[in-house]
Short mmCIF file of C-alpha atoms in Angstrom, two decimals:
data_model
loop_
_atom_site.label_atom_id
_atom_site.label_comp_id
_atom_site.label_asym_id
_atom_site.label_seq_id
_atom_site.Cartn_x
_atom_site.Cartn_y
_atom_site.Cartn_z
CA MET A 1 -11.68 -14.49 4.75
CA LYS A 2 -13.06 -14.07 1.81
CA LYS A 3 -12.27 -11.12 -0.06
CA GLU A 4 -16.23 -9.84 0.24
CA ASP A 5 -16.26 -9.94 4.13
CA LEU A 6 -13.22 -6.94 3.94
CA PHE A 7 -16.00 -3.84 3.41
CA ASP A 8 -19.29 -5.15 5.19
CA ASP A 9 -22.97 -3.32 4.58
CA ASP A 10 -22.24 -0.94 6.87
CA PHE A 11 -18.92 0.53 6.37
CA LEU A 12 -20.25 0.98 2.17
CA LYS A 13 -23.08 2.71 3.84
CA GLN A 14 -20.86 5.58 4.56
CA PHE A 15 -20.41 6.67 0.76
CA LYS A 16 -23.08 9.10 0.15
CA SER A 17 -22.00 9.32 -3.48
CA GLY A 18 -20.47 7.63 -6.26
CA GLU A 19 -17.80 10.34 -6.37
CA GLU A 20 -16.69 9.86 -2.57
CA LEU A 21 -17.01 5.70 -3.04
CA SER A 22 -14.65 6.31 -6.59
CA SER A 23 -12.04 9.08 -3.92
CA PHE A 24 -11.72 6.12 -1.53
CA LEU A 25 -11.03 3.04 -3.80
CA LYS A 26 -8.50 5.85 -5.47
CA GLN A 27 -6.34 5.97 -2.29
CA LEU A 28 -6.81 2.55 -2.01
CA GLN A 29 -5.20 1.60 -4.46
CA LYS A 30 -2.62 3.82 -4.31
CA ARG A 31 -1.59 2.58 -1.28
CA GLY A 32 -1.91 -1.02 -2.39
CA LEU A 33 0.39 -0.33 -5.81
CA GLU A 34 3.12 1.83 -3.00
CA LYS A 35 3.28 -0.89 -0.79
CA MET A 36 3.47 -3.71 -3.66
CA LEU A 37 6.13 -1.58 -4.71
CA GLU A 38 8.00 -1.44 -1.76
CA GLY A 39 7.75 -5.04 -1.26
CA GLU A 40 9.65 -5.77 -4.83
CA LEU A 41 12.26 -3.18 -3.67
CA ASP A 42 12.78 -4.96 -0.39
CA GLY A 43 13.14 -8.68 -2.51
CA HIS A 44 15.13 -6.94 -4.55
CA LEU A 45 17.83 -5.35 -2.62
CA ASP A 46 17.13 -8.14 -0.10
CA TYR A 47 16.83 -5.76 2.79
CA GLY A 48 13.59 -3.97 4.47
CA LYS A 49 13.75 -0.22 4.39
CA ASN A 50 15.30 1.32 7.36
CA GLN A 51 17.48 -2.05 7.86
CA ARG A 52 21.13 -1.85 7.13
CA SER A 53 22.35 -2.89 3.75
CA LYS A 54 25.17 -5.89 3.47
CA ASP A 55 27.40 -3.59 1.08
CA THR A 56 28.17 0.08 1.20
CA ASN A 57 25.04 0.94 -0.61
CA THR A 58 21.88 2.74 0.93
CA ARG A 59 18.12 2.92 -0.37
CA ASN A 60 18.24 6.33 -1.16
CA GLY A 61 20.98 5.78 -4.29
CA TYR A 62 23.98 7.49 -2.69
CA SER A 63 26.59 5.69 -1.24
#
């Protein structure tokens, strides 16, 4: 799938102003960055969110 196909013309027509589109893009960027950071944390800790750790330390910083 090409990146251009992710948002078709009908989807983009829902935005009536540049502000609406800008707001949507900011939210999309925020969600994307949060997911990237979660993935980085999973890779660093070597276990996913809501999974048990191999040691006594936990994701929330308390042991």
